[in-house]
């Protein structure tokens, strides 16, 4: 990449790995969330219909834990990139935490929703949800109880803002995947979309992801080391990706 100009565009996808060093659990690493609880029970509409109290307890515990997590240097580096990069930056996250925002990123696309928001199953109204939710939580809009859920996209549901995401993906000069296992679609398919559009691709991850072979370049290590170095290089105009592996 030559010195970044106003007409260059970077598309960044983040996953649970970028928040790991903030103490937020990932899903598929050893000892991860899905090794402790069945995703069918807590991350599907069927699981919610079967046992809403179990689902509320799962997300209430994660929401409560989030308040003690702090953004790490990787989150802060992406906030710096948003501030100082003269081109167009798109930051899409699979994460439902608010660490990108608390690090200073303002334009974050939460394709899997947000733990800090609620969604009424009766009327579709959304609201901030800083406190615990339960089946007794009444909707601020329709007043009904029993339908409130975290505004989180579950398996089998359509992620948010996908049209916008694909529009911005195909306009990018560089696609960067940070801290994701590449196990869940549609996010796992973004790298193939980027390649077919002739876009350079870079993986920054602790270890090779399931789709690592699809990337022009892959750098492996902790996000708190890789992401600040990547941002430093981009802002200095150093070629950021595409060196043959
Ligand atoms: N630095 C960089 N990468 C890391 C770090 C770290 N410190 N720690 C872990 N990783 C990497 C792991 O190697 C793994 O490849 O982050 C990735 C985390 O993978 P997952 O746990 O599968 O999380 P993610 O890819 O975000 O999951 C995608 O699946 O369960 C659903 O909705 C959930 O959004 C989630 C989606």
PDB file of C-alpha atoms and ligand atoms in Angstrom:
ATOM      1  CA  UNK A   1       0.000   0.000   0.000  1.00  0.00           C
ATOM      2  CA  UNK A   2       1.455   3.357  -0.952  1.00  0.00           C
ATOM      3  CA  UNK A   3       1.022   6.210   1.514  1.00  0.00           C
ATOM      4  CA  UNK A   4      -2.684   6.044   2.365  1.00  0.00           C
ATOM      5  CA  UNK A   5      -4.767   8.564   0.503  1.00  0.00           C
ATOM      6  CA  UNK A   6      -8.337   9.638   0.829  1.00  0.00           C
ATOM      7  CA  UNK A   7      -9.433   7.173  -1.828  1.00  0.00           C
ATOM      8  CA  UNK A   8      -8.043   4.006  -0.252  1.00  0.00           C
ATOM      9  CA  UNK A   9     -10.324   1.758   1.780  1.00  0.00           C
ATOM     10  CA  UNK A  10      -9.673  -0.843   4.468  1.00  0.00           C
ATOM     11  CA  UNK A  11     -12.292  -3.331   5.666  1.00  0.00           C
ATOM     12  CA  UNK A  12     -11.612  -4.922   9.050  1.00  0.00           C
ATOM     13  CA  UNK A  13     -13.477  -7.878  10.570  1.00  0.00           C
ATOM     14  CA  UNK A  14     -12.894  -8.670  14.241  1.00  0.00           C
ATOM     15  CA  UNK A  15     -13.828 -11.682  16.328  1.00  0.00           C
ATOM     16  CA  UNK A  16     -13.603 -12.794  19.934  1.00  0.00           C
ATOM     17  CA  UNK A  17      -9.801 -13.049  19.767  1.00  0.00           C
ATOM     18  CA  UNK A  18      -9.378  -9.267  19.754  1.00  0.00           C
ATOM     19  CA  UNK A  19     -11.074  -9.124  23.164  1.00  0.00           C
ATOM     20  CA  UNK A  20      -9.321 -12.194  24.626  1.00  0.00           C
ATOM     21  CA  UNK A  21      -6.509 -10.145  26.193  1.00  0.00           C
ATOM     22  CA  UNK A  22      -9.154  -7.965  27.833  1.00  0.00           C
ATOM     23  CA  UNK A  23     -10.275 -11.052  29.723  1.00  0.00           C
ATOM     24  CA  UNK A  24     -13.353 -11.714  27.570  1.00  0.00           C
ATOM     25  CA  UNK A  25     -13.761 -15.431  26.834  1.00  0.00           C
ATOM     26  CA  UNK A  26     -13.558 -16.683  23.280  1.00  0.00           C
ATOM     27  CA  UNK A  27     -15.841 -19.427  22.000  1.00  0.00           C
ATOM     28  CA  UNK A  28     -13.729 -22.158  20.418  1.00  0.00           C
ATOM     29  CA  UNK A  29     -10.360 -21.925  22.088  1.00  0.00           C
ATOM     30  CA  UNK A  30      -9.510 -24.594  24.661  1.00  0.00           C
ATOM     31  CA  UNK A  31     -11.829 -23.980  27.620  1.00  0.00           C
ATOM     32  CA  UNK A  32     -13.883 -21.546  25.541  1.00  0.00           C
ATOM     33  CA  UNK A  33     -17.560 -20.720  26.015  1.00  0.00           C
ATOM     34  CA  UNK A  34     -18.851 -23.531  23.790  1.00  0.00           C
ATOM     35  CA  UNK A  35     -16.909 -26.072  25.815  1.00  0.00           C
ATOM     36  CA  UNK A  36     -18.910 -25.049  28.899  1.00  0.00           C
ATOM     37  CA  UNK A  37     -22.435 -24.504  27.587  1.00  0.00           C
ATOM     38  CA  UNK A  38     -24.313 -25.892  24.564  1.00  0.00           C
ATOM     39  CA  UNK A  39     -24.815 -23.185  21.955  1.00  0.00           C
ATOM     40  CA  UNK A  40     -28.120 -24.863  21.046  1.00  0.00           C
ATOM     41  CA  UNK A  41     -29.357 -24.047  24.548  1.00  0.00           C
ATOM     42  CA  UNK A  42     -28.320 -20.387  24.769  1.00  0.00           C
ATOM     43  CA  UNK A  43     -27.648 -19.049  21.261  1.00  0.00           C
ATOM     44  CA  UNK A  44     -30.656 -20.203  19.225  1.00  0.00           C
ATOM     45  CA  UNK A  45     -34.295 -19.049  19.076  1.00  0.00           C
ATOM     46  CA  UNK A  46     -35.319 -22.635  19.906  1.00  0.00           C
ATOM     47  CA  UNK A  47     -33.168 -22.599  23.038  1.00  0.00           C
ATOM     48  CA  UNK A  48     -34.763 -19.311  24.109  1.00  0.00           C
ATOM     49  CA  UNK A  49     -38.259 -20.657  23.548  1.00  0.00           C
ATOM     50  CA  UNK A  50     -37.391 -23.823  25.483  1.00  0.00           C
ATOM     51  CA  UNK A  51     -35.788 -22.132  28.512  1.00  0.00           C
ATOM     52  CA  UNK A  52     -35.711 -18.296  28.466  1.00  0.00           C
ATOM     53  CA  UNK A  53     -34.460 -18.122  32.043  1.00  0.00           C
ATOM     54  CA  UNK A  54     -31.342 -20.132  31.104  1.00  0.00           C
ATOM     55  CA  UNK A  55     -30.649 -17.824  28.161  1.00  0.00           C
ATOM     56  CA  UNK A  56     -31.161 -14.682  30.243  1.00  0.00           C
ATOM     57  CA  UNK A  57     -28.804 -16.057  32.927  1.00  0.00           C
ATOM     58  CA  UNK A  58     -26.137 -16.760  30.254  1.00  0.00           C
ATOM     59  CA  UNK A  59     -26.240 -13.260  28.776  1.00  0.00           C
ATOM     60  CA  UNK A  60     -26.749 -11.494  32.120  1.00  0.00           C
ATOM     61  CA  UNK A  61     -23.528 -13.138  33.379  1.00  0.00           C
ATOM     62  CA  UNK A  62     -21.616 -12.077  30.236  1.00  0.00           C
ATOM     63  CA  UNK A  63     -23.033  -8.532  30.466  1.00  0.00           C
ATOM     64  CA  UNK A  64     -22.037  -8.274  34.130  1.00  0.00           C
ATOM     65  CA  UNK A  65     -18.532  -9.567  33.329  1.00  0.00           C
ATOM     66  CA  UNK A  66     -18.083  -6.996  30.596  1.00  0.00           C
ATOM     67  CA  UNK A  67     -18.088  -4.078  33.006  1.00  0.00           C
ATOM     68  CA  UNK A  68     -14.778  -5.328  34.474  1.00  0.00           C
ATOM     69  CA  UNK A  69     -13.153  -5.829  31.032  1.00  0.00           C
ATOM     70  CA  UNK A  70     -11.105  -2.971  29.587  1.00  0.00           C
ATOM     71  CA  UNK A  71     -10.220  -2.226  25.955  1.00  0.00           C
ATOM     72  CA  UNK A  72      -6.732  -3.483  25.102  1.00  0.00           C
ATOM     73  CA  UNK A  73      -4.021  -2.034  22.797  1.00  0.00           C
ATOM     74  CA  UNK A  74      -5.561  -3.823  19.807  1.00  0.00           C
ATOM     75  CA  UNK A  75      -8.924  -2.091  20.288  1.00  0.00           C
ATOM     76  CA  UNK A  76      -7.134   1.215  20.853  1.00  0.00           C
ATOM     77  CA  UNK A  77      -5.035   0.784  17.708  1.00  0.00           C
ATOM     78  CA  UNK A  78      -8.178   0.366  15.596  1.00  0.00           C
ATOM     79  CA  UNK A  79      -9.655   3.493  17.182  1.00  0.00           C
ATOM     80  CA  UNK A  80      -6.441   5.323  16.218  1.00  0.00           C
ATOM     81  CA  UNK A  81      -6.762   3.980  12.681  1.00  0.00           C
ATOM     82  CA  UNK A  82     -10.321   5.332  12.477  1.00  0.00           C
ATOM     83  CA  UNK A  83      -9.068   8.722  13.672  1.00  0.00           C
ATOM     84  CA  UNK A  84      -5.884   9.048  11.586  1.00  0.00           C
ATOM     85  CA  UNK A  85      -6.419   6.981   8.417  1.00  0.00           C
ATOM     86  CA  UNK A  86      -7.261   9.392   5.557  1.00  0.00           C
ATOM     87  CA  UNK A  87      -9.072   6.729   3.533  1.00  0.00           C
ATOM     88  CA  UNK A  88     -12.301   4.895   4.305  1.00  0.00           C
ATOM     89  CA  UNK A  89     -12.232   2.449   7.221  1.00  0.00           C
ATOM     90  CA  UNK A  90     -14.984  -0.107   7.772  1.00  0.00           C
ATOM     91  CA  UNK A  91     -14.916  -1.927  11.109  1.00  0.00           C
ATOM     92  CA  UNK A  92     -17.275  -4.909  11.316  1.00  0.00           C
ATOM     93  CA  UNK A  93     -17.242  -6.988  14.473  1.00  0.00           C
ATOM     94  CA  UNK A  94     -18.774 -10.343  15.311  1.00  0.00           C
ATOM     95  CA  UNK A  95     -18.352  -9.425  18.968  1.00  0.00           C
ATOM     96  CA  UNK A  96     -21.263  -8.337  21.123  1.00  0.00           C
ATOM     97  CA  UNK A  97     -19.019  -6.539  23.619  1.00  0.00           C
ATOM     98  CA  UNK A  98     -18.554  -2.744  23.598  1.00  0.00           C
ATOM     99  CA  UNK A  99     -14.764  -2.695  23.796  1.00  0.00           C
ATOM    100  CA  UNK A 100     -14.271  -1.158  20.343  1.00  0.00           C
ATOM    101  CA  UNK A 101     -16.515   1.745  21.354  1.00  0.00           C
ATOM    102  CA  UNK A 102     -14.914   2.125  24.772  1.00  0.00           C
ATOM    103  CA  UNK A 103     -11.507   2.254  23.023  1.00  0.00           C
ATOM    104  CA  UNK A 104     -12.758   5.193  20.924  1.00  0.00           C
ATOM    105  CA  UNK A 105     -14.054   3.613  17.719  1.00  0.00           C
ATOM    106  CA  UNK A 106     -17.210   5.456  16.671  1.00  0.00           C
ATOM    107  CA  UNK A 107     -18.333   3.619  13.532  1.00  0.00           C
ATOM    108  CA  UNK A 108     -18.614  -0.055  14.504  1.00  0.00           C
ATOM    109  CA  UNK A 109     -20.911  -2.482  12.674  1.00  0.00           C
ATOM    110  CA  UNK A 110     -22.086  -5.122  15.158  1.00  0.00           C
ATOM    111  CA  UNK A 111     -23.209  -7.833  12.748  1.00  0.00           C
ATOM    112  CA  UNK A 112     -24.080 -10.176  15.642  1.00  0.00           C
ATOM    113  CA  UNK A 113     -25.770  -7.498  17.745  1.00  0.00           C
ATOM    114  CA  UNK A 114     -24.813  -6.017  21.100  1.00  0.00           C
ATOM    115  CA  UNK A 115     -24.946  -7.326  24.663  1.00  0.00           C
ATOM    116  CA  UNK A 116     -25.717  -3.791  25.848  1.00  0.00           C
ATOM    117  CA  UNK A 117     -28.981  -3.664  23.868  1.00  0.00           C
ATOM    118  CA  UNK A 118     -32.341  -5.396  24.285  1.00  0.00           C
ATOM    119  CA  UNK A 119     -34.895  -6.451  21.674  1.00  0.00           C
ATOM    120  CA  UNK A 120     -38.618  -6.977  22.303  1.00  0.00           C
ATOM    121  CA  UNK A 121     -39.799 -10.243  20.755  1.00  0.00           C
ATOM    122  CA  UNK A 122     -43.350  -8.881  20.658  1.00  0.00           C
ATOM    123  CA  UNK A 123     -42.938  -5.507  18.912  1.00  0.00           C
ATOM    124  CA  UNK A 124     -39.299  -5.419  17.775  1.00  0.00           C
ATOM    125  CA  UNK A 125     -38.453  -2.326  19.835  1.00  0.00           C
ATOM    126  CA  UNK A 126     -34.791  -1.985  20.893  1.00  0.00           C
ATOM    127  CA  UNK A 127     -33.343  -0.269  23.929  1.00  0.00           C
ATOM    128  CA  UNK A 128     -30.161   0.021  25.950  1.00  0.00           C
ATOM    129  CA  UNK A 129     -29.822  -2.857  28.389  1.00  0.00           C
ATOM    130  CA  UNK A 130     -27.222  -2.150  31.044  1.00  0.00           C
ATOM    131  CA  UNK A 131     -29.041  -4.159  33.716  1.00  0.00           C
ATOM    132  CA  UNK A 132     -30.043  -7.806  33.775  1.00  0.00           C
ATOM    133  CA  UNK A 133     -32.950  -8.888  31.567  1.00  0.00           C
ATOM    134  CA  UNK A 134     -35.567 -11.485  32.476  1.00  0.00           C
ATOM    135  CA  UNK A 135     -38.906 -12.814  31.338  1.00  0.00           C
ATOM    136  CA  UNK A 136     -40.436 -10.195  33.671  1.00  0.00           C
ATOM    137  CA  UNK A 137     -38.743  -7.291  31.880  1.00  0.00           C
ATOM    138  CA  UNK A 138     -41.452  -5.140  30.328  1.00  0.00           C
ATOM    139  CA  UNK A 139     -40.915  -3.549  26.932  1.00  0.00           C
ATOM    140  CA  UNK A 140     -40.644   0.271  27.059  1.00  0.00           C
ATOM    141  CA  UNK A 141     -42.606   0.504  23.821  1.00  0.00           C
ATOM    142  CA  UNK A 142     -45.411  -2.049  23.957  1.00  0.00           C
ATOM    143  CA  UNK A 143     -45.385  -2.608  27.711  1.00  0.00           C
ATOM    144  CA  UNK A 144     -45.617  -6.365  27.374  1.00  0.00           C
ATOM    145  CA  UNK A 145     -43.470  -8.812  29.387  1.00  0.00           C
ATOM    146  CA  UNK A 146     -42.169 -12.226  28.397  1.00  0.00           C
ATOM    147  CA  UNK A 147     -40.706 -11.213  25.027  1.00  0.00           C
ATOM    148  CA  UNK A 148     -37.585  -9.324  26.025  1.00  0.00           C
ATOM    149  CA  UNK A 149     -34.258 -10.772  24.807  1.00  0.00           C
ATOM    150  CA  UNK A 150     -30.708  -9.540  24.357  1.00  0.00           C
ATOM    151  CA  UNK A 151     -30.304  -7.819  20.960  1.00  0.00           C
ATOM    152  CA  UNK A 152     -27.917 -10.603  19.906  1.00  0.00           C
ATOM    153  CA  UNK A 153     -28.109 -12.503  16.599  1.00  0.00           C
ATOM    154  CA  UNK A 154     -28.495 -16.206  17.314  1.00  0.00           C
ATOM    155  CA  UNK A 155     -27.593 -19.158  15.114  1.00  0.00           C
ATOM    156  CA  UNK A 156     -30.181 -19.513  12.395  1.00  0.00           C
ATOM    157  CA  UNK A 157     -30.929 -15.760  12.394  1.00  0.00           C
ATOM    158  CA  UNK A 158     -29.751 -13.230   9.805  1.00  0.00           C
ATOM    159  CA  UNK A 159     -26.849 -11.047  10.968  1.00  0.00           C
ATOM    160  CA  UNK A 160     -27.425  -7.298  10.888  1.00  0.00           C
ATOM    161  CA  UNK A 161     -26.573  -4.812   8.080  1.00  0.00           C
ATOM    162  CA  UNK A 162     -25.398  -7.500   5.640  1.00  0.00           C
ATOM    163  CA  UNK A 163     -26.245  -5.454   2.502  1.00  0.00           C
ATOM    164  CA  UNK A 164     -24.164  -2.555   3.777  1.00  0.00           C
ATOM    165  CA  UNK A 165     -21.370  -4.923   4.801  1.00  0.00           C
ATOM    166  CA  UNK A 166     -21.079  -6.511   1.353  1.00  0.00           C
ATOM    167  CA  UNK A 167     -21.250  -3.102  -0.356  1.00  0.00           C
ATOM    168  CA  UNK A 168     -18.327  -1.845   1.727  1.00  0.00           C
ATOM    169  CA  UNK A 169     -16.387  -5.121   1.454  1.00  0.00           C
ATOM    170  CA  UNK A 170     -16.199  -5.123  -2.339  1.00  0.00           C
ATOM    171  CA  UNK A 171     -15.068  -1.452  -2.350  1.00  0.00           C
ATOM    172  CA  UNK A 172     -12.057  -2.152  -0.135  1.00  0.00           C
ATOM    173  CA  UNK A 173      -8.400  -2.245  -1.157  1.00  0.00           C
ATOM    174  CA  UNK A 174      -7.501  -4.413   1.820  1.00  0.00           C
ATOM    175  CA  UNK A 175      -9.479  -6.941   3.917  1.00  0.00           C
ATOM    176  CA  UNK A 176      -8.100  -7.669   7.381  1.00  0.00           C
ATOM    177  CA  UNK A 177      -9.436 -10.431   9.645  1.00  0.00           C
ATOM    178  CA  UNK A 178      -8.498 -10.129  13.318  1.00  0.00           C
ATOM    179  CA  UNK A 179      -9.086 -12.661  16.109  1.00  0.00           C
ATOM    180  CA  UNK A 180     -11.618 -14.957  14.483  1.00  0.00           C
ATOM    181  CA  UNK A 181     -11.566 -18.698  13.910  1.00  0.00           C
ATOM    182  CA  UNK A 182     -13.349 -18.427  10.560  1.00  0.00           C
ATOM    183  CA  UNK A 183     -15.835 -21.019  11.795  1.00  0.00           C
ATOM    184  CA  UNK A 184     -19.122 -19.136  11.435  1.00  0.00           C
ATOM    185  CA  UNK A 185     -20.764 -17.833   8.272  1.00  0.00           C
ATOM    186  CA  UNK A 186     -21.450 -15.372   6.779  1.00  0.00           C
ATOM    187  CA  UNK A 187     -18.396 -13.696   8.377  1.00  0.00           C
ATOM    188  CA  UNK A 188     -16.190 -16.680   7.544  1.00  0.00           C
ATOM    189  CA  UNK A 189     -17.014 -16.134   3.868  1.00  0.00           C
ATOM    190  CA  UNK A 190     -15.810 -12.520   3.718  1.00  0.00           C
ATOM    191  CA  UNK A 191     -12.239 -13.502   2.809  1.00  0.00           C
ATOM    192  CA  UNK A 192     -13.432 -15.515  -0.217  1.00  0.00           C
ATOM    193  CA  UNK A 193     -15.633 -12.585  -1.282  1.00  0.00           C
ATOM    194  CA  UNK A 194     -12.641 -10.282  -0.982  1.00  0.00           C
ATOM    195  CA  UNK A 195     -10.395 -12.596  -2.997  1.00  0.00           C
ATOM    196  CA  UNK A 196     -12.947 -12.942  -5.784  1.00  0.00           C
ATOM    197  CA  UNK A 197     -13.108  -9.142  -5.925  1.00  0.00           C
ATOM    198  CA  UNK A 198      -9.317  -8.996  -6.296  1.00  0.00           C
ATOM    199  CA  UNK A 199      -8.867  -7.451  -2.839  1.00  0.00           C
ATOM    200  CA  UNK A 200      -5.685  -8.106  -0.845  1.00  0.00           C
ATOM    201  CA  UNK A 201      -6.313 -10.108   2.308  1.00  0.00           C
ATOM    202  CA  UNK A 202      -4.473 -10.267   5.636  1.00  0.00           C
ATOM    203  CA  UNK A 203      -5.105 -12.471   8.687  1.00  0.00           C
ATOM    204  CA  UNK A 204      -3.996 -11.338  12.146  1.00  0.00           C
ATOM    205  CA  UNK A 205      -4.728 -14.155  14.577  1.00  0.00           C
ATOM    206  CA  UNK A 206      -3.188 -16.073  17.475  1.00  0.00           C
ATOM    207  CA  UNK A 207      -3.044 -19.186  15.296  1.00  0.00           C
ATOM    208  CA  UNK A 208      -4.032 -20.139  11.742  1.00  0.00           C
ATOM    209  CA  UNK A 209      -7.821 -19.875  11.341  1.00  0.00           C
ATOM    210  CA  UNK A 210      -9.934 -22.385   9.429  1.00  0.00           C
ATOM    211  CA  UNK A 211      -9.661 -20.180   6.352  1.00  0.00           C
ATOM    212  CA  UNK A 212      -6.029 -19.150   6.714  1.00  0.00           C
ATOM    213  CA  UNK A 213      -5.118 -20.702   3.354  1.00  0.00           C
ATOM    214  CA  UNK A 214      -7.379 -18.137   1.665  1.00  0.00           C
ATOM    215  CA  UNK A 215      -5.377 -15.135   2.865  1.00  0.00           C
ATOM    216  CA  UNK A 216      -2.582 -13.490   0.842  1.00  0.00           C
ATOM    217  CA  UNK A 217      -0.728 -13.038   4.098  1.00  0.00           C
ATOM    218  CA  UNK A 218      -1.193 -14.302   7.676  1.00  0.00           C
ATOM    219  CA  UNK A 219       0.565 -13.073  10.791  1.00  0.00           C
ATOM    220  CA  UNK A 220       0.131 -15.139  13.954  1.00  0.00           C
ATOM    221  CA  UNK A 221       0.484 -13.920  17.505  1.00  0.00           C
ATOM    222  CA  UNK A 222      -1.467 -11.943  20.127  1.00  0.00           C
ATOM    223  CA  UNK A 223      -3.694  -9.167  18.811  1.00  0.00           C
ATOM    224  CA  UNK A 224      -2.168  -6.690  21.255  1.00  0.00           C
ATOM    225  CA  UNK A 225       1.149  -7.091  19.410  1.00  0.00           C
ATOM    226  CA  UNK A 226      -0.017  -7.605  15.829  1.00  0.00           C
ATOM    227  CA  UNK A 227      -2.723  -4.928  15.559  1.00  0.00           C
ATOM    228  CA  UNK A 228      -0.773  -1.903  16.822  1.00  0.00           C
ATOM    229  CA  UNK A 229       2.120  -2.870  14.523  1.00  0.00           C
ATOM    230  CA  UNK A 230      -0.288  -3.223  11.586  1.00  0.00           C
ATOM    231  CA  UNK A 231      -1.857   0.189  12.265  1.00  0.00           C
ATOM    232  CA  UNK A 232       1.566   1.812  12.647  1.00  0.00           C
ATOM    233  CA  UNK A 233       2.606   0.407   9.264  1.00  0.00           C
ATOM    234  CA  UNK A 234      -0.581   1.500   7.505  1.00  0.00           C
ATOM    235  CA  UNK A 235      -0.318   5.054   8.808  1.00  0.00           C
ATOM    236  CA  UNK A 236       3.346   5.162   7.800  1.00  0.00           C
ATOM    237  CA  UNK A 237       2.415   4.035   4.300  1.00  0.00           C
ATOM    238  CA  UNK A 238       4.347   0.761   4.615  1.00  0.00           C
ATOM    239  CA  UNK A 239       2.917  -2.008   2.391  1.00  0.00           C
ATOM    240  CA  UNK A 240       0.433  -3.633   4.739  1.00  0.00           C
ATOM    241  CA  UNK A 241      -0.328  -6.932   3.076  1.00  0.00           C
ATOM    242  CA  UNK A 242      -0.045  -9.053   0.029  1.00  0.00           C
ATOM    243  CA  UNK A 243       3.554 -10.170   0.409  1.00  0.00           C
ATOM    244  CA  UNK A 244       3.612 -13.767  -0.872  1.00  0.00           C
ATOM    245  CA  UNK A 245       3.584 -16.274   1.995  1.00  0.00           C
TER     246      UNK A 245
HETATM  247  N1  LIG B   1      -4.993 -12.556  19.841  1.00  0.00           N
HETATM  248  C1  LIG B   1      -5.394 -12.871  18.591  1.00  0.00           C
HETATM  249  N2  LIG B   1      -6.225 -13.905  18.318  1.00  0.00           N
HETATM  250  C2  LIG B   1      -6.649 -14.638  19.366  1.00  0.00           C
HETATM  251  C3  LIG B   1      -6.257 -14.372  20.698  1.00  0.00           C
HETATM  252  C4  LIG B   1      -5.406 -13.270  20.918  1.00  0.00           C
HETATM  253  N3  LIG B   1      -4.977 -12.946  22.142  1.00  0.00           N
HETATM  254  N4  LIG B   1      -6.846 -15.308  21.515  1.00  0.00           N
HETATM  255  C5  LIG B   1      -7.566 -16.108  20.706  1.00  0.00           C
HETATM  256  N5  LIG B   1      -7.443 -15.730  19.428  1.00  0.00           N
HETATM  257  C6  LIG B   1      -8.043 -16.327  18.238  1.00  0.00           C
HETATM  258  C7  LIG B   1      -8.181 -17.834  18.310  1.00  0.00           C
HETATM  259  O1  LIG B   1      -7.006 -18.458  17.784  1.00  0.00           O
HETATM  260  C8  LIG B   1      -9.403 -18.085  17.420  1.00  0.00           C
HETATM  261  O2  LIG B   1      -8.991 -18.316  16.078  1.00  0.00           O
HETATM  262  O3  LIG B   1      -9.353 -15.820  18.138  1.00  0.00           O
HETATM  263  C9  LIG B   1     -10.193 -16.788  17.500  1.00  0.00           C
HETATM  264  C10 LIG B   1     -11.470 -16.908  18.305  1.00  0.00           C
HETATM  265  O4  LIG B   1     -12.310 -17.808  17.631  1.00  0.00           O
HETATM  266  P1  LIG B   1     -13.766 -18.089  18.212  1.00  0.00           P
HETATM  267  O5  LIG B   1     -13.665 -18.380  19.645  1.00  0.00           O
HETATM  268  O6  LIG B   1     -14.400 -19.100  17.289  1.00  0.00           O
HETATM  269  O7  LIG B   1     -14.542 -16.684  18.085  1.00  0.00           O
HETATM  270  P2  LIG B   1     -15.146 -16.034  16.783  1.00  0.00           P
HETATM  271  O8  LIG B   1     -14.353 -16.409  15.565  1.00  0.00           O
HETATM  272  O9  LIG B   1     -15.317 -14.596  17.050  1.00  0.00           O
HETATM  273  O10 LIG B   1     -16.601 -16.726  16.700  1.00  0.00           O
HETATM  274  C11 LIG B   1     -17.474 -16.267  15.678  1.00  0.00           C
HETATM  275  O11 LIG B   1     -19.242 -17.636  16.589  1.00  0.00           O
HETATM  276  O12 LIG B   1     -20.265 -18.477  18.438  1.00  0.00           O
HETATM  277  C12 LIG B   1     -20.368 -17.540  17.454  1.00  0.00           C
HETATM  278  O13 LIG B   1     -21.553 -15.520  17.564  1.00  0.00           O
HETATM  279  C13 LIG B   1     -20.387 -16.148  18.015  1.00  0.00           C
HETATM  280  O14 LIG B   1     -19.447 -14.137  17.069  1.00  0.00           O
HETATM  281  C14 LIG B   1     -19.162 -15.481  17.413  1.00  0.00           C
HETATM  282  C15 LIG B   1     -18.893 -16.324  16.183  1.00  0.00           C
END
